[in-house]
Amino acid sequence: MCLAIPAKVVELEDGDMAVVALEGVRKRISTALVEDVAIGDYLLVHVGYALHKVSPEEASRTLALMAEAGVLREELEEITGGEQ
Amino acid sequence: MKYVDEFRDRELAKTVAEAIRREARPERTYNIMEFCGGHTHAIFRYGVKDLMPENVRFVHGPGCPVCVLPVRRLDDAVEIAERHGVILCTYGDMMRVPGTKQRSLIRAKADGADIRMVYSTLDALKIARDNPDREVVFFAIGFETTTPPTAVAIRQAEKEGLRNFSVFCNHVLTPSAISHILQSPEVRELGTVRIDGFLGPSHVSSVIGSEPYEYFAEEFGKPVVIAGFEPLDVMQSALMLIRQINEGRHEVENEYTRVVTREGNLKAQSLVSEVFELRTSFEWRGLGTVPYSALKIREAHAAFDAERRFEVSEKKSREVKSCECPAILRGVKKPTDCKLFGTVCTPDTPMGSCMVSSEGACAAYWTYGRHRDPVRRPRAKEEAA
């Protein structure tokens, strides 16, 4: 539950919502906690909310590490499992 | 992918490990408490522990929100679900934590209570929208990273007029828990737990910033290094702590500058303070009652507070006898010191919270460390309650 996962913004929606894409998974998340989100930004996503922006380098580094540790798949399953 | 290679580079890890060996003075020990369960995991998963010299030790702290929730609050959640017939939503980690008499949310669900696992408070809000005739309660747990999403959900429910949504709030605060550990008799009077410095949590700090740690670094004279959760971050941060200890400094340093600033996420902080206020005291598993260590929903948002909406009966809650989670959470004991560890208590049959959550010290020991440290006493079956 404590992990946060970086994902790229692909769409912006009304009401502080955005769609992020990650490893073929698209997910609607809230951007209520971050200022000035733009398409193409990388956001650190935790329990469906962006906590802050991260650089593309930080994002790719974190994702590679999570993939290596085997936690990326778990996190993705959690994200898609939560989709109602 | 240049950065990826750099941060997982074995050579670089070796260089940092060598620097630690060179700078850690052989005549003393360095006891480093990692507060965050994410760090505990990194230390075990990547064998960081094995790269440290003998006299540099990691002490596992209470930085797992599932682990520190007292049985009483879990029992209350079960009761709200069962007695009041609500839809109770919660994060997956909570489902298998045993309450009094081993009763967990998943058991209550099997017995017919409407308990649903959600990934996000957004999902809980959707369930409330889709079930206007039912009361929907979000069982909220977590540190400062998970609190802002709960605040946003309460504000959103207000905006939409979702009157059937409420929150059972169990959000807790990191800095007050660390201060409490430093004031505990084990650390202060008995000296049974020596803590020379702290690895500060990464994502919690991204929200609250590094500033809140300055007070206790000064007050208690202990250095803090805010550390990222990658193995090299942990090693680099350990080195920074060793240097501070050697030089007799006790400052807050930030190794995780690529994400953490001194002031943190101000937007998230202002949302949290708009919706929540401090509880004068809150019980933590392992730490007992800790003053000003948790949040409750402000009067202005009382309509969304499950504690005001649903009464729970005063009943006796009880931990599993012999479970050492409380001592493990204070750094007094290691998982392998527990009689239940690896015998009756495993991730498939958890007796305590530290074995349930993947961030718990017992689960980390079970997965990565149990072959390293021998279990002290295997004869335990008959002693489990």
Short mmCIF file of N, CA and C in Angstrom, two decimals, chain B residues 112-282:
data_model
loop_
_atom_site.label_atom_id
_atom_site.label_comp_id
_atom_site.label_asym_id
_atom_site.label_seq_id
_atom_site.Cartn_x
_atom_site.Cartn_y
_atom_site.Cartn_z
N GLY B 112 -20.71 -12.98 5.70
CA GLY B 112 -21.84 -12.25 5.13
C GLY B 112 -21.78 -10.73 5.20
N ALA B 113 -20.77 -10.17 5.91
CA ALA B 113 -20.68 -8.71 5.96
C ALA B 113 -20.26 -8.19 4.57
N ASP B 114 -20.75 -6.99 4.24
CA ASP B 114 -20.45 -6.43 2.92
C ASP B 114 -19.16 -5.61 3.00
N ILE B 115 -18.05 -6.29 2.82
CA ILE B 115 -16.74 -5.64 2.94
C ILE B 115 -16.06 -5.70 1.58
N ARG B 116 -15.63 -4.55 1.10
CA ARG B 116 -15.06 -4.51 -0.25
C ARG B 116 -13.67 -3.90 -0.23
N MET B 117 -12.78 -4.57 -0.97
CA MET B 117 -11.42 -4.10 -1.08
C MET B 117 -11.36 -3.05 -2.18
N VAL B 118 -10.78 -1.90 -1.90
CA VAL B 118 -10.67 -0.89 -2.95
C VAL B 118 -9.20 -0.51 -3.13
N TYR B 119 -8.89 0.01 -4.31
CA TYR B 119 -7.54 0.47 -4.57
C TYR B 119 -7.39 1.92 -4.14
N SER B 120 -8.52 2.64 -4.18
CA SER B 120 -8.46 4.09 -4.00
C SER B 120 -9.74 4.59 -3.34
N THR B 121 -9.65 5.75 -2.68
CA THR B 121 -10.87 6.37 -2.14
C THR B 121 -11.82 6.74 -3.29
N LEU B 122 -11.27 6.90 -4.50
CA LEU B 122 -12.12 7.18 -5.67
C LEU B 122 -13.09 6.03 -5.90
N ASP B 123 -12.60 4.81 -5.67
CA ASP B 123 -13.46 3.63 -5.83
C ASP B 123 -14.54 3.59 -4.75
N ALA B 124 -14.17 3.98 -3.54
CA ALA B 124 -15.15 4.00 -2.44
C ALA B 124 -16.25 5.03 -2.74
N LEU B 125 -15.85 6.17 -3.29
CA LEU B 125 -16.85 7.18 -3.66
C LEU B 125 -17.80 6.65 -4.74
N LYS B 126 -17.24 5.91 -5.68
CA LYS B 126 -18.08 5.36 -6.75
C LYS B 126 -19.09 4.35 -6.19
N ILE B 127 -18.62 3.54 -5.23
CA ILE B 127 -19.53 2.58 -4.60
C ILE B 127 -20.68 3.33 -3.90
N ALA B 128 -20.35 4.46 -3.27
CA ALA B 128 -21.39 5.26 -2.60
C ALA B 128 -22.39 5.83 -3.61
N ARG B 129 -21.84 6.29 -4.73
CA ARG B 129 -22.74 6.83 -5.79
C ARG B 129 -23.65 5.74 -6.34
N ASP B 130 -23.08 4.54 -6.52
CA ASP B 130 -23.83 3.43 -7.13
C ASP B 130 -24.82 2.79 -6.16
N ASN B 131 -24.67 3.07 -4.86
CA ASN B 131 -25.56 2.45 -3.86
C ASN B 131 -26.18 3.51 -2.97
N PRO B 132 -27.03 4.36 -3.54
CA PRO B 132 -27.54 5.49 -2.76
C PRO B 132 -28.37 5.07 -1.54
N ASP B 133 -28.87 3.84 -1.53
CA ASP B 133 -29.70 3.40 -0.40
C ASP B 133 -28.88 2.74 0.71
N ARG B 134 -27.58 2.63 0.51
CA ARG B 134 -26.73 1.98 1.51
C ARG B 134 -25.75 2.98 2.09
N GLU B 135 -25.35 2.75 3.35
CA GLU B 135 -24.28 3.55 3.95
C GLU B 135 -22.95 2.95 3.50
N VAL B 136 -22.04 3.79 3.04
CA VAL B 136 -20.73 3.32 2.63
C VAL B 136 -19.67 3.97 3.54
N VAL B 137 -18.88 3.11 4.18
CA VAL B 137 -17.85 3.61 5.11
C VAL B 137 -16.48 3.26 4.55
N PHE B 138 -15.61 4.27 4.45
CA PHE B 138 -14.23 3.99 4.06
C PHE B 138 -13.38 3.87 5.32
N PHE B 139 -12.78 2.69 5.49
CA PHE B 139 -11.92 2.40 6.65
C PHE B 139 -10.52 2.91 6.28
N ALA B 140 -10.21 4.13 6.75
CA ALA B 140 -8.99 4.80 6.30
C ALA B 140 -7.83 4.53 7.23
N ILE B 141 -6.73 4.04 6.69
CA ILE B 141 -5.51 3.88 7.47
C ILE B 141 -4.36 4.47 6.66
N GLY B 142 -3.25 4.73 7.30
CA GLY B 142 -2.07 5.15 6.57
C GLY B 142 -1.40 6.37 7.16
N PHE B 143 -0.16 6.58 6.72
CA PHE B 143 0.63 7.74 7.13
C PHE B 143 0.33 8.93 6.21
N GLU B 144 1.23 9.87 6.21
CA GLU B 144 0.98 11.15 5.54
C GLU B 144 0.83 11.05 4.02
N THR B 145 1.25 9.95 3.42
CA THR B 145 1.06 9.79 1.97
C THR B 145 -0.38 9.45 1.63
N THR B 146 -1.04 8.73 2.51
CA THR B 146 -2.37 8.21 2.23
C THR B 146 -3.46 9.13 2.75
N THR B 147 -3.08 10.06 3.62
CA THR B 147 -4.06 10.98 4.21
C THR B 147 -4.64 11.98 3.19
N PRO B 148 -3.81 12.63 2.36
CA PRO B 148 -4.39 13.59 1.42
C PRO B 148 -5.49 13.00 0.53
N PRO B 149 -5.33 11.78 0.00
CA PRO B 149 -6.43 11.20 -0.78
C PRO B 149 -7.73 11.05 0.02
N THR B 150 -7.63 10.77 1.31
CA THR B 150 -8.85 10.68 2.13
C THR B 150 -9.49 12.07 2.25
N ALA B 151 -8.64 13.09 2.42
CA ALA B 151 -9.16 14.46 2.53
C ALA B 151 -9.89 14.86 1.25
N VAL B 152 -9.29 14.54 0.12
CA VAL B 152 -9.93 14.87 -1.17
C VAL B 152 -11.27 14.15 -1.28
N ALA B 153 -11.33 12.89 -0.85
CA ALA B 153 -12.57 12.12 -0.96
C ALA B 153 -13.68 12.75 -0.12
N ILE B 154 -13.35 13.22 1.09
CA ILE B 154 -14.36 13.85 1.95
C ILE B 154 -14.87 15.14 1.29
N ARG B 155 -13.94 15.92 0.76
CA ARG B 155 -14.35 17.16 0.08
C ARG B 155 -15.21 16.87 -1.15
N GLN B 156 -14.85 15.82 -1.86
CA GLN B 156 -15.60 15.45 -3.07
C GLN B 156 -17.01 14.99 -2.69
N ALA B 157 -17.12 14.19 -1.62
CA ALA B 157 -18.44 13.71 -1.16
C ALA B 157 -19.31 14.90 -0.78
N GLU B 158 -18.70 15.89 -0.14
CA GLU B 158 -19.43 17.10 0.24
C GLU B 158 -19.93 17.82 -0.99
N LYS B 159 -19.04 17.97 -1.95
CA LYS B 159 -19.36 18.70 -3.18
C LYS B 159 -20.52 18.04 -3.91
N GLU B 160 -20.51 16.71 -3.92
CA GLU B 160 -21.54 15.98 -4.65
C GLU B 160 -22.79 15.74 -3.81
N GLY B 161 -22.73 16.06 -2.52
CA GLY B 161 -23.86 15.78 -1.63
C GLY B 161 -24.06 14.29 -1.41
N LEU B 162 -22.96 13.54 -1.35
CA LEU B 162 -23.02 12.09 -1.11
C LEU B 162 -23.19 11.85 0.38
N ARG B 163 -24.41 11.88 0.85
CA ARG B 163 -24.67 11.80 2.29
C ARG B 163 -24.51 10.38 2.85
N ASN B 164 -24.42 9.39 1.97
CA ASN B 164 -24.28 8.01 2.45
C ASN B 164 -22.81 7.57 2.54
N PHE B 165 -21.89 8.54 2.45
CA PHE B 165 -20.46 8.23 2.51
C PHE B 165 -19.85 8.78 3.79
N SER B 166 -19.07 7.97 4.48
CA SER B 166 -18.34 8.49 5.64
C SER B 166 -16.99 7.76 5.77
N VAL B 167 -16.15 8.32 6.62
CA VAL B 167 -14.78 7.80 6.77
C VAL B 167 -14.52 7.41 8.22
N PHE B 168 -14.03 6.20 8.43
CA PHE B 168 -13.57 5.78 9.75
C PHE B 168 -12.06 6.06 9.77
N CYS B 169 -11.70 7.17 10.39
CA CYS B 169 -10.35 7.73 10.21
C CYS B 169 -9.33 7.15 11.20
N ASN B 170 -8.26 6.60 10.65
CA ASN B 170 -7.16 6.05 11.46
C ASN B 170 -5.82 6.54 10.93
N HIS B 171 -5.79 7.74 10.39
CA HIS B 171 -4.54 8.25 9.84
C HIS B 171 -3.58 8.68 10.96
N VAL B 172 -2.32 8.30 10.80
CA VAL B 172 -1.32 8.56 11.85
C VAL B 172 -0.13 9.36 11.30
N LEU B 173 0.62 9.95 12.23
CA LEU B 173 1.68 10.89 11.86
C LEU B 173 3.07 10.35 12.18
N THR B 174 3.94 10.46 11.20
CA THR B 174 5.29 9.91 11.35
C THR B 174 6.16 10.63 12.39
N PRO B 175 6.29 11.96 12.33
CA PRO B 175 7.25 12.60 13.26
C PRO B 175 6.91 12.34 14.73
N SER B 176 5.61 12.34 15.09
CA SER B 176 5.29 12.11 16.50
C SER B 176 5.62 10.68 16.93
N ALA B 177 5.50 9.73 16.01
CA ALA B 177 5.87 8.35 16.36
C ALA B 177 7.37 8.24 16.60
N ILE B 178 8.16 8.91 15.78
CA ILE B 178 9.62 8.87 15.95
C ILE B 178 10.00 9.52 17.29
N SER B 179 9.39 10.67 17.59
CA SER B 179 9.68 11.33 18.88
C SER B 179 9.34 10.39 20.03
N HIS B 180 8.19 9.71 19.89
CA HIS B 180 7.75 8.81 20.95
C HIS B 180 8.75 7.68 21.18
N ILE B 181 9.27 7.14 20.11
CA ILE B 181 10.26 6.06 20.23
C ILE B 181 11.49 6.57 20.99
N LEU B 182 11.90 7.80 20.66
CA LEU B 182 13.09 8.35 21.31
C LEU B 182 12.86 8.66 22.79
N GLN B 183 11.58 8.81 23.16
CA GLN B 183 11.28 9.07 24.57
C GLN B 183 10.95 7.79 25.34
N SER B 184 10.91 6.67 24.63
CA SER B 184 10.49 5.43 25.28
C SER B 184 11.54 4.98 26.29
N PRO B 185 11.11 4.26 27.33
CA PRO B 185 12.08 3.78 28.32
C PRO B 185 13.16 2.89 27.72
N GLU B 186 12.79 2.12 26.70
CA GLU B 186 13.79 1.22 26.07
C GLU B 186 14.97 2.02 25.51
N VAL B 187 14.64 3.17 24.95
CA VAL B 187 15.70 3.99 24.34
C VAL B 187 16.34 4.88 25.40
N ARG B 188 15.50 5.52 26.20
CA ARG B 188 15.98 6.57 27.09
C ARG B 188 16.58 6.05 28.40
N GLU B 189 15.82 5.18 29.08
CA GLU B 189 16.25 4.77 30.42
C GLU B 189 17.03 3.45 30.41
N LEU B 190 16.45 2.47 29.73
CA LEU B 190 17.04 1.13 29.82
C LEU B 190 18.21 0.95 28.86
N GLY B 191 18.18 1.71 27.78
CA GLY B 191 19.26 1.57 26.81
C GLY B 191 19.26 0.24 26.08
N THR B 192 18.14 -0.46 26.15
CA THR B 192 18.09 -1.76 25.47
C THR B 192 17.99 -1.59 23.95
N VAL B 193 17.43 -0.47 23.54
CA VAL B 193 17.43 -0.18 22.11
C VAL B 193 18.28 1.05 21.89
N ARG B 194 19.35 0.87 21.17
CA ARG B 194 20.19 2.02 20.86
C ARG B 194 19.86 2.49 19.47
N ILE B 195 19.57 3.76 19.36
CA ILE B 195 19.34 4.34 18.05
C ILE B 195 20.29 5.52 17.88
N ASP B 196 21.14 5.42 16.85
CA ASP B 196 22.11 6.49 16.63
C ASP B 196 21.68 7.45 15.53
N GLY B 197 20.71 7.00 14.72
CA GLY B 197 20.23 7.86 13.65
C GLY B 197 19.06 7.23 12.93
N PHE B 198 18.37 8.03 12.14
CA PHE B 198 17.18 7.54 11.44
C PHE B 198 17.31 7.69 9.93
N LEU B 199 16.82 6.66 9.23
CA LEU B 199 16.55 6.82 7.81
C LEU B 199 15.13 7.37 7.73
N GLY B 200 14.97 8.57 7.26
CA GLY B 200 13.64 9.18 7.17
C GLY B 200 12.89 8.63 5.97
N PRO B 201 11.56 8.54 6.09
CA PRO B 201 10.76 7.95 5.01
C PRO B 201 10.77 8.81 3.74
N SER B 202 10.64 8.15 2.59
CA SER B 202 10.75 8.87 1.33
C SER B 202 9.44 9.51 0.89
N HIS B 203 8.41 8.71 0.70
CA HIS B 203 7.19 9.30 0.14
C HIS B 203 6.40 10.12 1.15
N VAL B 204 6.46 9.71 2.41
CA VAL B 204 5.86 10.53 3.47
C VAL B 204 6.49 11.93 3.42
N SER B 205 7.82 11.95 3.29
CA SER B 205 8.52 13.23 3.28
C SER B 205 8.21 14.05 2.03
N SER B 206 7.88 13.36 0.94
CA SER B 206 7.53 14.12 -0.27
C SER B 206 6.27 14.94 -0.01
N VAL B 207 5.42 14.49 0.89
CA VAL B 207 4.20 15.24 1.22
C VAL B 207 4.48 16.27 2.32
N ILE B 208 5.10 15.83 3.44
CA ILE B 208 5.26 16.77 4.57
C ILE B 208 6.57 17.56 4.51
N GLY B 209 7.48 17.15 3.60
CA GLY B 209 8.77 17.83 3.50
C GLY B 209 9.73 17.33 4.57
N SER B 210 10.96 17.82 4.53
CA SER B 210 11.96 17.37 5.51
C SER B 210 11.93 18.23 6.77
N GLU B 211 11.27 19.36 6.70
CA GLU B 211 11.27 20.32 7.82
C GLU B 211 10.76 19.75 9.15
N PRO B 212 9.64 18.95 9.16
CA PRO B 212 9.14 18.45 10.45
C PRO B 212 10.15 17.62 11.25
N TYR B 213 11.18 17.09 10.58
CA TYR B 213 12.16 16.27 11.29
C TYR B 213 13.23 17.12 11.99
N GLU B 214 13.28 18.38 11.63
CA GLU B 214 14.34 19.24 12.18
C GLU B 214 14.20 19.39 13.69
N TYR B 215 12.93 19.48 14.15
CA TYR B 215 12.70 19.66 15.58
C TYR B 215 13.31 18.51 16.38
N PHE B 216 13.00 17.29 15.97
CA PHE B 216 13.50 16.22 16.86
C PHE B 216 14.95 15.86 16.62
N ALA B 217 15.47 16.19 15.44
CA ALA B 217 16.92 16.00 15.24
C ALA B 217 17.66 16.89 16.25
N GLU B 218 17.12 18.09 16.42
CA GLU B 218 17.71 19.06 17.34
C GLU B 218 17.43 18.65 18.79
N GLU B 219 16.15 18.40 19.07
CA GLU B 219 15.70 18.12 20.43
C GLU B 219 16.33 16.84 21.02
N PHE B 220 16.39 15.80 20.19
CA PHE B 220 16.88 14.51 20.68
C PHE B 220 18.34 14.24 20.30
N GLY B 221 18.89 15.14 19.52
CA GLY B 221 20.30 14.97 19.14
C GLY B 221 20.57 13.75 18.26
N LYS B 222 19.58 13.41 17.41
CA LYS B 222 19.78 12.26 16.51
C LYS B 222 19.75 12.73 15.05
N PRO B 223 20.72 12.30 14.28
CA PRO B 223 20.68 12.67 12.86
C PRO B 223 19.59 11.93 12.08
N VAL B 224 19.08 12.60 11.07
CA VAL B 224 18.06 12.00 10.19
C VAL B 224 18.51 12.22 8.76
N VAL B 225 18.44 11.17 7.96
CA VAL B 225 18.68 11.33 6.53
C VAL B 225 17.44 10.81 5.79
N ILE B 226 16.78 11.71 5.07
CA ILE B 226 15.63 11.31 4.26
C ILE B 226 16.16 10.48 3.10
N ALA B 227 15.68 9.25 2.99
CA ALA B 227 16.27 8.32 2.03
C ALA B 227 15.26 7.84 1.00
N GLY B 228 15.66 7.76 -0.25
CA GLY B 228 14.84 7.12 -1.28
C GLY B 228 14.77 5.63 -0.99
N PHE B 229 13.88 4.92 -1.70
CA PHE B 229 13.68 3.52 -1.31
C PHE B 229 14.45 2.53 -2.18
N GLU B 230 15.30 3.04 -3.06
CA GLU B 230 16.11 2.13 -3.85
C GLU B 230 17.34 1.72 -3.03
N PRO B 231 17.88 0.53 -3.33
CA PRO B 231 18.96 0.03 -2.48
C PRO B 231 20.15 0.99 -2.36
N LEU B 232 20.50 1.61 -3.49
CA LEU B 232 21.65 2.53 -3.41
C LEU B 232 21.32 3.78 -2.60
N ASP B 233 20.04 4.18 -2.63
CA ASP B 233 19.60 5.31 -1.79
C ASP B 233 19.83 4.96 -0.33
N VAL B 234 19.41 3.75 0.04
CA VAL B 234 19.51 3.32 1.43
C VAL B 234 20.98 3.28 1.85
N MET B 235 21.83 2.76 0.96
CA MET B 235 23.26 2.66 1.30
C MET B 235 23.90 4.04 1.42
N GLN B 236 23.59 4.90 0.45
CA GLN B 236 24.14 6.25 0.46
C GLN B 236 23.70 6.98 1.72
N SER B 237 22.41 6.78 2.09
CA SER B 237 21.87 7.45 3.27
C SER B 237 22.53 6.93 4.54
N ALA B 238 22.80 5.61 4.57
CA ALA B 238 23.50 5.03 5.73
C ALA B 238 24.88 5.67 5.87
N LEU B 239 25.55 5.85 4.74
CA LEU B 239 26.88 6.49 4.75
C LEU B 239 26.78 7.92 5.29
N MET B 240 25.74 8.64 4.85
CA MET B 240 25.56 10.02 5.32
C MET B 240 25.31 10.06 6.83
N LEU B 241 24.57 9.07 7.32
CA LEU B 241 24.32 8.98 8.77
C LEU B 241 25.61 8.69 9.52
N ILE B 242 26.40 7.75 9.00
CA ILE B 242 27.67 7.39 9.65
C ILE B 242 28.58 8.61 9.76
N ARG B 243 28.61 9.38 8.68
CA ARG B 243 29.45 10.61 8.70
C ARG B 243 28.96 11.59 9.77
N GLN B 244 27.65 11.77 9.84
CA GLN B 244 27.10 12.68 10.87
C GLN B 244 27.46 12.19 12.27
N ILE B 245 27.28 10.89 12.48
CA ILE B 245 27.53 10.32 13.81
C ILE B 245 29.02 10.51 14.16
N ASN B 246 29.90 10.22 13.20
CA ASN B 246 31.34 10.38 13.43
C ASN B 246 31.71 11.81 13.79
N GLU B 247 31.02 12.73 13.13
CA GLU B 247 31.36 14.15 13.34
C GLU B 247 30.59 14.77 14.49
N GLY B 248 29.72 13.96 15.14
CA GLY B 248 28.94 14.46 16.26
C GLY B 248 27.86 15.46 15.84
N ARG B 249 27.44 15.36 14.58
CA ARG B 249 26.38 16.26 14.10
C ARG B 249 25.02 15.56 14.23
N HIS B 250 23.96 16.34 14.36
CA HIS B 250 22.62 15.76 14.33
C HIS B 250 21.71 16.69 13.55
N GLU B 251 21.76 16.53 12.25
CA GLU B 251 21.01 17.40 11.35
C GLU B 251 20.07 16.57 10.50
N VAL B 252 19.17 17.27 9.84
CA VAL B 252 18.33 16.59 8.85
C VAL B 252 18.99 16.78 7.50
N GLU B 253 19.40 15.70 6.90
CA GLU B 253 19.95 15.77 5.55
C GLU B 253 19.00 15.05 4.61
N ASN B 254 19.03 15.45 3.37
CA ASN B 254 18.09 14.90 2.40
C ASN B 254 18.85 14.22 1.26
N GLU B 255 18.80 12.91 1.25
CA GLU B 255 19.45 12.16 0.17
C GLU B 255 18.53 12.08 -1.03
N TYR B 256 17.22 12.27 -0.78
CA TYR B 256 16.20 12.03 -1.81
C TYR B 256 15.75 13.35 -2.43
N THR B 257 16.71 14.20 -2.73
CA THR B 257 16.37 15.55 -3.21
C THR B 257 15.63 15.53 -4.54
N ARG B 258 15.72 14.42 -5.28
CA ARG B 258 15.02 14.41 -6.56
C ARG B 258 13.51 14.36 -6.38
N VAL B 259 13.03 14.08 -5.19
CA VAL B 259 11.59 14.06 -4.93
C VAL B 259 11.20 14.92 -3.71
N VAL B 260 12.05 14.94 -2.68
CA VAL B 260 11.67 15.60 -1.42
C VAL B 260 12.26 17.01 -1.32
N THR B 261 11.41 17.96 -0.94
CA THR B 261 11.89 19.32 -0.68
C THR B 261 11.71 19.60 0.82
N ARG B 262 12.22 20.74 1.27
CA ARG B 262 12.09 21.04 2.70
C ARG B 262 10.63 21.28 3.07
N GLU B 263 9.90 21.94 2.18
CA GLU B 263 8.51 22.28 2.54
C GLU B 263 7.48 21.24 2.11
N GLY B 264 7.82 20.32 1.21
CA GLY B 264 6.89 19.27 0.81
C GLY B 264 5.80 19.74 -0.13
N ASN B 265 4.72 18.97 -0.21
CA ASN B 265 3.60 19.29 -1.11
C ASN B 265 2.59 20.17 -0.36
N LEU B 266 2.69 21.49 -0.61
CA LEU B 266 1.88 22.44 0.16
C LEU B 266 0.39 22.30 -0.12
N LYS B 267 0.06 21.95 -1.35
CA LYS B 267 -1.35 21.80 -1.70
C LYS B 267 -1.96 20.63 -0.90
N ALA B 268 -1.23 19.53 -0.85
CA ALA B 268 -1.71 18.37 -0.09
C ALA B 268 -1.81 18.72 1.40
N GLN B 269 -0.82 19.43 1.90
CA GLN B 269 -0.84 19.79 3.33
C GLN B 269 -2.03 20.68 3.67
N SER B 270 -2.36 21.62 2.78
CA SER B 270 -3.45 22.52 3.12
C SER B 270 -4.80 21.79 3.04
N LEU B 271 -4.94 20.84 2.12
CA LEU B 271 -6.17 20.04 2.07
C LEU B 271 -6.33 19.21 3.34
N VAL B 272 -5.21 18.62 3.78
CA VAL B 272 -5.25 17.79 4.99
C VAL B 272 -5.64 18.63 6.20
N SER B 273 -5.06 19.82 6.34
CA SER B 273 -5.38 20.61 7.54
C SER B 273 -6.78 21.23 7.44
N GLU B 274 -7.30 21.34 6.25
CA GLU B 274 -8.67 21.84 6.11
C GLU B 274 -9.69 20.79 6.60
N VAL B 275 -9.40 19.53 6.36
CA VAL B 275 -10.35 18.46 6.67
C VAL B 275 -10.09 17.82 8.04
N PHE B 276 -8.82 17.72 8.43
CA PHE B 276 -8.47 16.99 9.66
C PHE B 276 -7.88 17.91 10.73
N GLU B 277 -7.97 17.43 11.98
CA GLU B 277 -7.25 18.08 13.07
C GLU B 277 -6.60 17.00 13.92
N LEU B 278 -5.69 17.43 14.82
CA LEU B 278 -4.96 16.46 15.63
C LEU B 278 -5.86 15.81 16.68
N ARG B 279 -5.68 14.53 16.89
CA ARG B 279 -6.28 13.89 18.06
C ARG B 279 -5.33 14.14 19.22
N THR B 280 -5.88 14.34 20.41
CA THR B 280 -4.97 14.58 21.54
C THR B 280 -4.14 13.34 21.84
N SER B 281 -4.73 12.16 21.60
CA SER B 281 -3.92 10.95 21.74
C SER B 281 -4.52 9.85 20.87
N PHE B 282 -3.69 8.89 20.54
CA PHE B 282 -4.13 7.77 19.72
C PHE B 282 -3.29 6.56 20.10
#
